[in-house]
PDB file of C-alpha atoms in Angstrom:
ATOM      1  CA  MET V   1      -0.029   0.010  -0.001  1.00 85.00           C
ATOM      2  CA  GLY V   2       1.307   3.417  -0.980  1.00 93.00           C
ATOM      3  CA  LEU V   3       2.347   6.148   1.499  1.00 96.00           C
ATOM      4  CA  ILE V   4       1.020   9.681   1.822  1.00 97.00           C
ATOM      5  CA  HIS V   5       3.828  12.169   2.496  1.00 97.00           C
ATOM      6  CA  ILE V   6       3.043  15.740   3.641  1.00 96.00           C
ATOM      7  CA  ASP V   7       5.802  18.208   2.763  1.00 95.00           C
ATOM      8  CA  LEU V   8       5.551  21.580   4.473  1.00 95.00           C
ATOM      9  CA  PHE V   9       7.633  24.698   5.072  1.00 95.00           C
ATOM     10  CA  THR V  10       6.828  26.625   8.225  1.00 96.00           C
ATOM     11  CA  THR V  11       8.089  29.435  10.419  1.00 97.00           C
ATOM     12  CA  LEU V  12       8.829  28.914  14.131  1.00 97.00           C
ATOM     13  CA  ASP V  13       5.381  30.210  14.994  1.00 96.00           C
ATOM     14  CA  GLY V  14       3.755  27.687  12.623  1.00 95.00           C
ATOM     15  CA  VAL V  15       2.939  29.923   9.644  1.00 96.00           C
ATOM     16  CA  ALA V  16       3.037  28.073   6.341  1.00 95.00           C
ATOM     17  CA  GLN V  17       1.232  30.562   4.110  1.00 94.00           C
ATOM     18  CA  ALA V  18       2.861  31.603   0.840  1.00 93.00           C
ATOM     19  CA  PRO V  19       6.474  30.567   1.385  1.00 94.00           C
ATOM     20  CA  GLY V  20       7.345  30.747  -2.311  1.00 89.00           C
ATOM     21  CA  GLY V  21       6.504  34.219  -3.530  1.00 89.00           C
ATOM     22  CA  PRO V  22       4.804  37.569  -2.848  1.00 92.00           C
ATOM     23  CA  GLU V  23       1.640  36.805  -4.869  1.00 88.00           C
ATOM     24  CA  GLU V  24       1.350  33.145  -3.908  1.00 88.00           C
ATOM     25  CA  ASP V  25      -1.404  33.696  -1.327  1.00 89.00           C
ATOM     26  CA  THR V  26      -2.344  37.157  -0.088  1.00 91.00           C
ATOM     27  CA  GLU V  27      -5.529  36.080   1.626  1.00 91.00           C
ATOM     28  CA  SER V  28      -6.345  38.055   4.806  1.00 91.00           C
ATOM     29  CA  GLY V  29      -3.831  40.691   3.793  1.00 93.00           C
ATOM     30  CA  PHE V  30      -0.812  38.401   4.242  1.00 95.00           C
ATOM     31  CA  GLU V  31       2.198  40.589   3.386  1.00 95.00           C
ATOM     32  CA  PHE V  32       5.094  38.159   3.888  1.00 96.00           C
ATOM     33  CA  GLY V  33       4.709  36.050   0.755  1.00 94.00           C
ATOM     34  CA  GLY V  34       8.096  34.641  -0.268  1.00 95.00           C
ATOM     35  CA  TRP V  35       9.433  34.461   3.276  1.00 97.00           C
ATOM     36  CA  GLN V  36      11.295  31.213   2.526  1.00 96.00           C
ATOM     37  CA  ALA V  37      13.406  32.559  -0.320  1.00 94.00           C
ATOM     38  CA  PRO V  38      16.024  34.453   1.742  1.00 95.00           C
ATOM     39  CA  LEU V  39      16.560  31.337   3.891  1.00 96.00           C
ATOM     40  CA  ILE V  40      17.264  28.854   1.097  1.00 94.00           C
ATOM     41  CA  ASP V  41      20.784  27.475   1.024  1.00 94.00           C
ATOM     42  CA  GLU V  42      22.608  24.455  -0.414  1.00 94.00           C
ATOM     43  CA  VAL V  43      21.600  22.115   2.419  1.00 95.00           C
ATOM     44  CA  VAL V  44      17.942  23.083   2.041  1.00 93.00           C
ATOM     45  CA  GLY V  45      18.075  22.498  -1.692  1.00 91.00           C
ATOM     46  CA  GLN V  46      19.766  19.120  -1.227  1.00 91.00           C
ATOM     47  CA  GLN V  47      17.252  17.967   1.389  1.00 90.00           C
ATOM     48  CA  ILE V  48      14.253  19.066  -0.714  1.00 89.00           C
ATOM     49  CA  GLU V  49      15.515  17.096  -3.654  1.00 89.00           C
ATOM     50  CA  ALA V  50      16.412  14.108  -1.520  1.00 88.00           C
ATOM     51  CA  GLY V  51      12.879  14.107  -0.107  1.00 88.00           C
ATOM     52  CA  MET V  52      11.481  13.655  -3.599  1.00 89.00           C
ATOM     53  CA  GLU V  53      13.253  10.372  -4.120  1.00 90.00           C
ATOM     54  CA  GLY V  54      10.697   7.743  -5.094  1.00 92.00           C
ATOM     55  CA  MET V  55       7.856  10.252  -5.503  1.00 96.00           C
ATOM     56  CA  ASP V  56       5.443   8.891  -8.077  1.00 94.00           C
ATOM     57  CA  ALA V  57       2.376  11.106  -7.621  1.00 97.00           C
ATOM     58  CA  LEU V  58       1.379  14.568  -6.443  1.00 97.00           C
ATOM     59  CA  LEU V  59      -1.763  15.277  -4.419  1.00 97.00           C
ATOM     60  CA  LEU V  60      -2.539  18.991  -4.272  1.00 95.00           C
ATOM     61  CA  GLY V  61      -5.187  21.382  -3.068  1.00 92.00           C
ATOM     62  CA  ARG V  62      -6.776  23.674  -5.637  1.00 90.00           C
ATOM     63  CA  ARG V  63      -4.731  26.815  -4.857  1.00 90.00           C
ATOM     64  CA  THR V  64      -1.411  25.008  -4.826  1.00 92.00           C
ATOM     65  CA  TYR V  65      -2.322  23.178  -8.019  1.00 93.00           C
ATOM     66  CA  ASP V  66      -3.062  26.491  -9.804  1.00 91.00           C
ATOM     67  CA  ILE V  67       0.320  27.826  -8.692  1.00 91.00           C
ATOM     68  CA  PHE V  68       2.182  24.751  -9.767  1.00 93.00           C
ATOM     69  CA  ALA V  69       0.310  24.400 -13.040  1.00 93.00           C
ATOM     70  CA  SER V  70       1.159  27.972 -14.030  1.00 91.00           C
ATOM     71  CA  TYR V  71       4.903  27.494 -13.257  1.00 91.00           C
ATOM     72  CA  TRP V  72       6.326  23.994 -13.583  1.00 94.00           C
ATOM     73  CA  PRO V  73       5.189  23.137 -17.170  1.00 94.00           C
ATOM     74  CA  HIS V  74       7.423  25.992 -18.351  1.00 94.00           C
ATOM     75  CA  GLU V  75      10.502  25.033 -16.323  1.00 94.00           C
ATOM     76  CA  THR V  76      13.418  22.638 -16.874  1.00 92.00           C
ATOM     77  CA  GLY V  77      15.586  20.744 -14.413  1.00 91.00           C
ATOM     78  CA  ARG V  78      15.235  17.705 -12.186  1.00 91.00           C
ATOM     79  CA  ILE V  79      12.237  18.886 -10.150  1.00 93.00           C
ATOM     80  CA  ALA V  80      10.366  20.219 -13.190  1.00 94.00           C
ATOM     81  CA  GLU V  81      10.977  16.965 -15.076  1.00 95.00           C
ATOM     82  CA  LEU V  82       9.659  14.951 -12.111  1.00 96.00           C
ATOM     83  CA  PHE V  83       6.563  17.097 -11.547  1.00 96.00           C
ATOM     84  CA  ASN V  84       5.673  17.194 -15.221  1.00 96.00           C
ATOM     85  CA  ARG V  85       6.098  13.449 -15.650  1.00 96.00           C
ATOM     86  CA  ILE V  86       4.222  11.973 -12.684  1.00 97.00           C
ATOM     87  CA  PRO V  87       0.426  11.941 -12.228  1.00 97.00           C
ATOM     88  CA  LYS V  88      -1.124  14.921 -10.449  1.00 97.00           C
ATOM     89  CA  TYR V  89      -4.370  14.726  -8.365  1.00 96.00           C
ATOM     90  CA  VAL V  90      -6.400  17.735  -7.281  1.00 95.00           C
ATOM     91  CA  ALA V  91      -8.646  17.775  -4.261  1.00 91.00           C
ATOM     92  CA  SER V  92     -11.350  20.325  -5.069  1.00 82.00           C
ATOM     93  CA  ARG V  93     -15.134  20.353  -4.803  1.00 78.00           C
ATOM     94  CA  GLY V  94     -15.722  22.771  -7.681  1.00 72.00           C
ATOM     95  CA  ALA V  95     -15.316  22.198 -11.422  1.00 64.00           C
ATOM     96  CA  GLN V  96     -11.709  22.834 -12.450  1.00 72.00           C
ATOM     97  CA  THR V  97      -9.834  23.567 -15.623  1.00 80.00           C
ATOM     98  CA  LEU V  98      -6.995  21.066 -15.501  1.00 90.00           C
ATOM     99  CA  ASP V  99      -4.548  22.075 -18.244  1.00 89.00           C
ATOM    100  CA  TRP V 100      -1.426  20.516 -16.665  1.00 93.00           C
ATOM    101  CA  ALA V 101      -0.839  17.205 -18.438  1.00 94.00           C
ATOM    102  CA  GLY V 102      -1.504  14.155 -16.296  1.00 95.00           C
ATOM    103  CA  THR V 103      -3.920  15.826 -13.879  1.00 95.00           C
ATOM    104  CA  THR V 104      -7.075  14.214 -12.406  1.00 94.00           C
ATOM    105  CA  GLN V 105      -9.631  15.773 -10.071  1.00 93.00           C
ATOM    106  CA  LEU V 106     -10.540  13.635  -7.066  1.00 92.00           C
ATOM    107  CA  GLY V 107     -14.122  12.846  -6.059  1.00 85.00           C
ATOM    108  CA  PRO V 108     -15.789  14.393  -3.030  1.00 86.00           C
ATOM    109  CA  ASP V 109     -15.126  11.393  -0.720  1.00 89.00           C
ATOM    110  CA  MET V 110     -11.584  12.124   0.431  1.00 87.00           C
ATOM    111  CA  VAL V 111     -11.179   8.949   2.448  1.00 88.00           C
ATOM    112  CA  ALA V 112     -12.154   6.765  -0.474  1.00 92.00           C
ATOM    113  CA  ALA V 113     -10.041   8.858  -2.911  1.00 92.00           C
ATOM    114  CA  VAL V 114      -6.894   8.587  -0.812  1.00 90.00           C
ATOM    115  CA  SER V 115      -7.448   4.863  -0.395  1.00 90.00           C
ATOM    116  CA  GLU V 116      -7.701   4.507  -4.161  1.00 93.00           C
ATOM    117  CA  LEU V 117      -4.475   6.527  -4.611  1.00 94.00           C
ATOM    118  CA  ARG V 118      -2.612   4.268  -2.149  1.00 94.00           C
ATOM    119  CA  GLY V 119      -3.503   1.343  -4.379  1.00 94.00           C
ATOM    120  CA  LYS V 120      -2.052   3.017  -7.462  1.00 95.00           C
ATOM    121  CA  HIS V 121       1.140   4.638  -6.237  1.00 97.00           C
ATOM    122  CA  GLU V 122       4.005   4.000  -3.831  1.00 96.00           C
ATOM    123  CA  ASN V 123       4.852   7.511  -2.645  1.00 97.00           C
ATOM    124  CA  ILE V 124       2.227  10.239  -2.982  1.00 97.00           C
ATOM    125  CA  HIS V 125       3.416  13.677  -1.861  1.00 97.00           C
ATOM    126  CA  VAL V 126       1.277  16.591  -0.704  1.00 97.00           C
ATOM    127  CA  ILE V 127       3.142  19.877  -1.016  1.00 94.00           C
ATOM    128  CA  GLY V 128       1.765  23.029   0.587  1.00 90.00           C
ATOM    129  CA  SER V 129      -1.998  22.711   0.102  1.00 91.00           C
ATOM    130  CA  LEU V 130      -2.808  23.846   3.668  1.00 91.00           C
ATOM    131  CA  ASP V 131      -6.599  23.426   3.434  1.00 90.00           C
ATOM    132  CA  LEU V 132      -6.190  19.900   2.110  1.00 92.00           C
ATOM    133  CA  VAL V 133      -3.574  19.163   4.802  1.00 93.00           C
ATOM    134  CA  GLN V 134      -6.063  20.072   7.544  1.00 92.00           C
ATOM    135  CA  THR V 135      -8.418  17.409   6.196  1.00 91.00           C
ATOM    136  CA  LEU V 136      -5.617  14.836   6.050  1.00 93.00           C
ATOM    137  CA  PHE V 137      -4.623  15.633   9.644  1.00 93.00           C
ATOM    138  CA  ALA V 138      -8.204  15.448  10.892  1.00 91.00           C
ATOM    139  CA  GLU V 139      -8.815  12.124   9.169  1.00 91.00           C
ATOM    140  CA  ARG V 140      -5.327  10.739   9.872  1.00 93.00           C
ATOM    141  CA  LEU V 141      -4.946  10.238   6.145  1.00 94.00           C
ATOM    142  CA  PHE V 142      -1.157  10.507   6.017  1.00 95.00           C
ATOM    143  CA  ASP V 143       1.858   8.369   6.784  1.00 97.00           C
ATOM    144  CA  GLN V 144       4.786  10.780   6.936  1.00 97.00           C
ATOM    145  CA  LEU V 145       5.183  14.468   7.815  1.00 97.00           C
ATOM    146  CA  ASN V 146       8.239  16.179   6.397  1.00 95.00           C
ATOM    147  CA  LEU V 147       8.548  19.542   8.095  1.00 95.00           C
ATOM    148  CA  TRP V 148      11.072  22.294   7.367  1.00 95.00           C
ATOM    149  CA  VAL V 149      11.060  24.851  10.219  1.00 97.00           C
ATOM    150  CA  TYR V 150      12.649  28.245   9.505  1.00 97.00           C
ATOM    151  CA  PRO V 151      14.071  30.631  12.159  1.00 97.00           C
ATOM    152  CA  ILE V 152      11.602  33.511  11.703  1.00 97.00           C
ATOM    153  CA  LEU V 153       8.398  34.645  13.396  1.00 97.00           C
ATOM    154  CA  LEU V 154       5.625  36.232  11.347  1.00 97.00           C
ATOM    155  CA  GLY V 155       2.863  36.580  13.929  1.00 94.00           C
ATOM    156  CA  HIS V 156      -0.041  35.820  11.561  1.00 94.00           C
ATOM    157  CA  GLY V 157      -0.943  33.763   8.575  1.00 94.00           C
ATOM    158  CA  LYS V 158      -2.295  30.305   7.843  1.00 93.00           C
ATOM    159  CA  LYS V 159      -0.887  27.717  10.237  1.00 93.00           C
ATOM    160  CA  VAL V 160       0.327  24.177   9.724  1.00 94.00           C
ATOM    161  CA  PHE V 161      -1.586  22.912  12.749  1.00 90.00           C
ATOM    162  CA  ALA V 162      -4.958  24.647  12.662  1.00 81.00           C
ATOM    163  CA  ASP V 163      -8.206  23.668  14.352  1.00 74.00           C
ATOM    164  CA  GLY V 164      -8.625  20.353  12.544  1.00 71.00           C
ATOM    165  CA  VAL V 165      -5.778  18.443  14.122  1.00 84.00           C
ATOM    166  CA  VAL V 166      -6.686  15.382  16.144  1.00 90.00           C
ATOM    167  CA  PRO V 167      -4.489  13.836  18.856  1.00 92.00           C
ATOM    168  CA  ALA V 168      -1.853  11.638  17.271  1.00 94.00           C
ATOM    169  CA  ASN V 169       1.551  10.125  17.924  1.00 95.00           C
ATOM    170  CA  LEU V 170       4.474  10.775  15.584  1.00 96.00           C
ATOM    171  CA  ARG V 171       7.913   9.156  15.515  1.00 97.00           C
ATOM    172  CA  LEU V 172      11.074  10.850  14.324  1.00 97.00           C
ATOM    173  CA  ILE V 173      12.388   8.530  11.601  1.00 96.00           C
ATOM    174  CA  GLU V 174      15.637  10.278  10.605  1.00 94.00           C
ATOM    175  CA  PRO V 175      18.200  12.449  12.373  1.00 96.00           C
ATOM    176  CA  VAL V 176      17.219  16.101  12.312  1.00 96.00           C
ATOM    177  CA  VAL V 177      19.107  18.107   9.670  1.00 95.00           C
ATOM    178  CA  ALA V 178      20.012  21.817  10.189  1.00 96.00           C
ATOM    179  CA  SER V 179      21.046  24.132   7.414  1.00 96.00           C
ATOM    180  CA  PRO V 180      23.637  26.926   7.651  1.00 96.00           C
ATOM    181  CA  LYS V 181      20.883  29.545   7.600  1.00 96.00           C
ATOM    182  CA  GLY V 182      19.063  27.841  10.483  1.00 96.00           C
ATOM    183  CA  ALA V 183      16.327  25.855   8.770  1.00 96.00           C
ATOM    184  CA  VAL V 184      15.647  22.522  10.501  1.00 97.00           C
ATOM    185  CA  MET V 185      14.346  19.444   8.653  1.00 96.00           C
ATOM    186  CA  GLN V 186      12.304  16.972  10.640  1.00 96.00           C
ATOM    187  CA  ARG V 187      10.790  13.761   9.202  1.00 96.00           C
ATOM    188  CA  TYR V 188       8.058  12.039  11.227  1.00 97.00           C
ATOM    189  CA  ALA V 189       6.003   8.864  10.699  1.00 97.00           C
ATOM    190  CA  LEU V 190       2.444   8.648  11.976  1.00 96.00           C
ATOM    191  CA  VAL V 191       2.121   5.794  14.507  1.00 95.00           C
ATOM    192  CA  GLU V 192      -0.816   4.127  16.216  1.00 93.00           C
ATOM    193  CA  GLY V 193      -2.586   5.473  19.242  1.00 91.00           C
ATOM    194  CA  THR V 194      -3.007   8.822  20.895  1.00 90.00           C
ATOM    195  CA  PRO V 195      -0.613  10.710  23.180  1.00 92.00           C
ATOM    196  CA  SER V 196      -0.171   9.247  26.659  1.00 92.00           C
ATOM    197  CA  VAL V 197      -0.216  11.350  29.878  1.00 91.00           C
ATOM    198  CA  GLY V 198       1.602  11.038  33.145  1.00 88.00           C
ATOM    199  CA  ASP V 199       2.552  12.821  36.363  1.00 86.00           C
ATOM    200  CA  MET V 200       5.939  14.578  36.313  1.00 81.00           C
ATOM    201  CA  ALA V 201       6.042  14.539  40.137  1.00 80.00           C
ATOM    202  CA  GLN V 202       5.835  10.755  40.240  1.00 74.00           C
ATOM    203  CA  THR V 203       8.353  10.480  37.415  1.00 65.00           C
ATOM    204  CA  ASP V 204      10.814  12.664  39.357  1.00 65.00           C
ATOM    205  CA  GLN V 205      10.431  10.603  42.496  1.00 63.00           C
ATOM    206  CA  ALA V 206      10.944   7.330  40.610  1.00 63.00           C
ATOM    207  CA  GLY V 207      14.155   8.648  39.162  1.00 63.00           C
ATOM    208  CA  ARG V 208      15.714   9.509  42.549  1.00 63.00           C
TER     209      ARG V 208
END
């Protein structure tokens, strides 16, 4: 069964809105579009490309799809070749114009649609697509969370972990990687169960 990977770029205060460019997403007057660009370095680039190893499908929300579809078909290079070659799936309730070759719109039942994708592909990546990601978090419809955290605070903007998150356990599956400009890459796998609780006072006494 295929895996669903969520790839996100976020600030220290959890903002993931419009990392790529000024006009990417200005909803609610967001004025920091393109905040990721000054913090890109060689290590970030290497890790982003390494994370795409084995990717054989893209699952995107409507807004991210529109951004990608207007950009990647006109680009060259390793990432462009990959994105243009593999199948793309769009999670959107409305009718869409899907001009990017290899694109399919998913049906309204997200659980069924993701289950079907798992049967077709080995490594399906969700990039950006914050509204879609909230649904995947709420329904536990993901297997791995790949999170780049950048050393800035923006104070407002769409957050990675919004109101739809449900209690879940994650396991760090690779050593954390830090870039020269301070970005930190963390890769987590979703595991069974919900977070446990305890009493720190009792833990402290047991350790004495």
